[in-house]
Amino acid sequence: MRIIACFIVLLLATGTATAQVTTTSKDTSQHTAQPRKSDTLVRVTVIGVKAPTPSANITLSREDIVRTGSVLGEANIYEALQKQAGIIHTTEVNSGLFVRGLNAGNTGMLLDGVNTFSGNHLLGIYPPANADAFSKVQLLKDNIHPKYNGFLGSYLLLETPDKVPDSVRGQAELGILTSKLGVQAPVIRNKLGIISNVRRSYFDLISNTYNRLNKGKADYSPLPVYGFYDWNNTIVLNSRAGLFKLNTMSSGDRLSMDDSQLNLDGHWKNLTIGINWQYQLTSGLCLTVNAGTSRYQADASYKSIGRQLQNEVRESGAGADFHWQLDKSYSLDYGLFAKSYRLSMTSSSLDAADSTQQHITVDKRAENIGAYIYTTIAVTRHLQVRLGTTVSRYKSDKPFTALAPTFNMTYTWYQQAINVSINRQLQYAHLYVPTGIQLPINIWYPSVKNAPPADAWHVTAGYSRAFGHKIKASMAAYYIRQPHQTEFLDKNYFSSLDFKTVQGAGASRGVELNAYYTSSQWRLEAHYTYGKTTGRFPGINEGQAYPLPYDIRHKADMVIQWQFTPRWTFSLSQYVQSGGVITMPTGLYIHQDADLGDGGLQPVPVYTVRNNYRMPLSHRMDVSVKHAFDLGKIRCSWTAGIYNTYSYQNPYFIYFKIRQTEDGERYLQAKTKSILPMVPFISLHTEF
Amino acid sequence: MKQTLCLLGLIAGVMTGCAKLDVEVQIPEGPSRLVVEGLLTPGYPAEVMLTESNTLQDELVLLAVWNARVSMDTDTGTIATRNILYKKTDRRIMINYGSVDTMREGAHSYFKLNITTKDGRTLRAATKVVSPVRIKSVELNKENIVTHHDLLGNEPRYLRMYAATYKQGKVAMSKSMLYQQGPGTGTSCVMPLSNYQSGTDSITVTLFHIQKEYYDYLTSVENANSAFSDPLLNPEEIISNITGGLGIFTYYTMDKVRAK
């Protein structure tokens, strides 16, 4: 009891958090923020020890990801994040992070501070990063520190362990679509260690075998061949010169589909190499240096139009961040960064005879340098103010210079907190995905004259409150104004690489609500988001504002976990969200090809209004049971469950087919294509 | 035990309480639009097909528009048309408005299309003439067909090539391609084509000298069609030069040779 009382007093004294103490004397009961010496403490009850953070930023440990974000039995970073407010489920699978109504390309994915080009694996079922490789994952979506720059919306920080492994340990996981192996070992005790995690899918092995066995049979339809791997390595060196980490993250995907809707053969690869150096210069001054290079390559052969697209982006950069803690109530952060960027693309004919023409290349380069300053001031015990700015200069075919100021104020009292922030974000690379569905054939188009830098002003306000020690709730409202946006005009870039753009503006606004209940046996989470995202571009939809593809109006998530014995845990998760917005034809007309020998009447779709159709509601429920047990010194667990429990056919895309009636009349019929119906799964996880 | 029963009950409830649902898709329906495909080619009358677009719930048929006033102003006067629906077998098209006289090469320099429908809707479009094109020679290679033409000059030029192989008088294989050429890009068009010569009786090659507007229109038609049948591609609006409607009004020249 004494320890608890001391803890409360300590919390009150530091002012960084508040506690509520119930003191009971003879016949009165009163609530006070600080125990008074004159009172006789008969009983001390901790109702809440800390106000929940009012920031909408999300921090997840690996255990959090395992607990809330498992898909088909495997820990999934995207799934864990998409269950939170403000991040939408893009389709039935998790093809990217669409945060607060912004595009997936507006979220930077940083591996210990080094940009890595995001994407996904297996049509989005698996995210690009293996959760086992990171000790912590953070998603910053408001009050973003200026040391993170280059993306308009948010930052996904993948943080590798800072500690040198103290013993040889490993973990392995066997799932229905992938297997994982992770090993960590000290090389020099307390000085040098290595952590390695590898993941490999084997759906391609199954489909290759199936296709080989059934080739030539009647009614045989080949299964798509899709496989991926990723491999993360971290070398940790703890020396007198500070903590060094060398990270590598490499991955490769291959997709080959050959059916009536899709006919594609694609390979894509990611490689990121980064160095992270943390050094305590003086007792109050700390230096962090991040440097690295990242490369994304895609090679897609699109058979139905006879073209091959090769796309490569490289980014290399370095940054130095200083953190100076002047006293308890004042700190100063400042730093410098420099980046170089290159996009290379080639579109060529799949026909070897067509080497003389139709071979198009694009090569674009850019550089970006900048500096920032950022200060944190504890004005009072309850009020904290942060302000700073980044100055950035970017050069491609035209130089751009910009300031990105930031301001944040947090007021904390008792079990409540309020947070207000305003900041500007700049982005110099535009993500264009030239496919109607979410294949990661990403084109990161650098800012040039016809695609100037994008910027966004974020205004956010948040409120959080704890109700006792079991219940926490928070809400946030945001308004993101994007005065300079580039829209890529419709064009099928496989054949032209002719990037026609138009400049306009956009805005995103919304409200996020979160509620958590935690007890020894139960953990319940509920999240709701209302959002609205619009854009306005000259020449599109007659210059009127229209919804952007990731304009999701309502999204609700619920997670229930019940640990009904120390070794058994039941989990249920459910989401429901409005459909995304796509462009559908509003009619057809008959086109005639004059003077061609085979002429004929050809129906042509009439697309008149951009993003005129909202897809049906999407929702999904997953249930699973986990059982933990020990086999000697090996800790094991198996997880069994059902993905998409009630087998709802969430639409992945819509396509049309011509339907002919018995009397010969022809009509169009729209059909939805789904990817995953109900899938029972089981996975086995061991730690040794 | 009680907790286990509770868990089993919860799972059973979930499994039985949720029926499999099919996603119903309601296709958005837009207003029908007037569509013009007006083609002006030396040696043929001025020919226009005026139709209305189908809504997605309509049967896929050609919805001809009747009793409209269709005329073309040129630098030498006005060309009137007659409203008669007929099939031009030599051009493989349906026409519902055509001029009486054929177009003569060099007789005009521009055309302005004026259409007023019976219910008062108006359409406008304009096109300029392009120079005649002549095929100088055709190479029938193993993996491609190369056509050499006589168009020179510093201005960008737009071409379309169509090749067809015939067996017993019927088209066995055909392909068309669009080309954008300028100074320094040569005077030949290469069409990749494999195994096209075996067993064919004859091969014809047609080369069209077209306007940029027609090049853009045909490209957008191809892209829109591709996106319609293939969800991998992004939808594309039809690039039209018709004010008040959709389609194309264009002048082009052509030359056709029998290469085999």
Coordinates of N, CA and C in Angstrom, one line a residue, chain A residues 589-590 592, chain B residues 33-35 48-54 59-68 83-86 94-97 117 121:
Chain A
Y589 N -21.8 3.7 -76.0 CA -22.2 4.1 -77.4 C -21.5 3.1 -78.3
I590 N -22.0 3.1 -79.5 CA -21.5 2.2 -80.5 C -20.5 2.9 -81.4
Q592 N -17.7 3.0 -84.5 CA -17.5 2.2 -85.8 C -16.1 2.6 -86.3
Chain B
R33 N -26.4 10.6 -74.2 CA -25.7 11.7 -74.9 C -25.7 11.5 -76.4
L34 N -25.7 12.6 -77.1 CA -25.6 12.5 -78.5 C -24.2 12.2 -78.9
V35 N -24.1 11.3 -79.9 CA -22.8 10.8 -80.3 C -22.6 11.0 -81.8
V48 N -21.8 11.0 -91.8 CA -22.0 11.2 -90.4 C -22.9 10.2 -89.8
M49 N -22.5 9.6 -88.7 CA -23.5 8.7 -88.0 C -23.8 9.5 -86.7
L50 N -25.1 9.8 -86.6 CA -25.6 10.5 -85.4 C -26.4 9.6 -84.6
T51 N -26.0 9.3 -83.4 CA -26.7 8.3 -82.5 C -26.8 8.9 -81.1
E52 N -27.5 8.1 -80.3 CA -27.6 8.5 -78.9 C -26.9 7.3 -78.1
S53 N -26.2 7.7 -77.0 CA -25.6 6.6 -76.2 C -26.6 5.8 -75.5
N54 N -26.3 4.6 -75.2 CA -27.2 3.7 -74.4 C -26.9 3.9 -73.0
E59 N -30.7 -2.3 -74.0 CA -30.1 -3.3 -74.9 C -29.0 -2.6 -75.7
L60 N -27.9 -3.4 -76.0 CA -26.8 -2.8 -76.7 C -27.2 -2.8 -78.2
V61 N -27.8 -1.7 -78.7 CA -28.1 -1.5 -80.1 C -27.7 -0.1 -80.5
L62 N -27.6 0.1 -81.8 CA -27.3 1.4 -82.3 C -28.6 2.3 -82.3
L63 N -28.6 3.3 -81.5 CA -29.7 4.2 -81.4 C -29.6 5.4 -82.3
A64 N -30.0 5.2 -83.6 CA -29.9 6.3 -84.6 C -30.8 7.5 -84.2
V65 N -30.3 8.7 -84.5 CA -31.1 9.9 -84.2 C -31.6 10.4 -85.6
W66 N -32.9 10.5 -85.7 CA -33.6 10.9 -86.9 C -34.0 12.3 -87.0
N67 N -34.1 12.8 -88.2 CA -34.7 14.1 -88.5 C -33.9 15.3 -87.9
A68 N -32.6 15.1 -87.8 CA -31.8 16.3 -87.4 C -31.3 17.1 -88.6
N83 N -30.9 12.6 -94.6 CA -31.0 11.7 -93.5 C -31.5 10.3 -94.0
I84 N -30.6 9.5 -94.4 CA -31.0 8.2 -94.9 C -30.0 7.2 -94.2
L85 N -30.6 6.2 -93.5 CA -29.8 5.2 -92.9 C -29.4 4.1 -93.9
Y86 N -28.1 3.9 -94.0 CA -27.6 2.9 -94.9 C -26.3 2.4 -94.5
M94 N -22.1 2.1 -90.7 CA -23.5 2.5 -90.9 C -23.5 4.0 -90.9
I95 N -24.3 4.6 -91.8 CA -24.4 6.1 -91.9 C -25.9 6.5 -91.8
N96 N -26.1 7.6 -91.2 CA -27.5 8.1 -91.3 C -27.6 9.5 -91.8
Y97 N -26.5 10.1 -92.0 CA -26.5 11.5 -92.7 C -25.3 11.5 -93.6
T117 N -30.8 18.9 -83.6 CA -31.7 17.7 -83.6 C -33.2 18.2 -83.6
R121 N -31.6 20.2 -79.7 CA -30.2 20.1 -79.1 C -29.2 20.4 -80.3

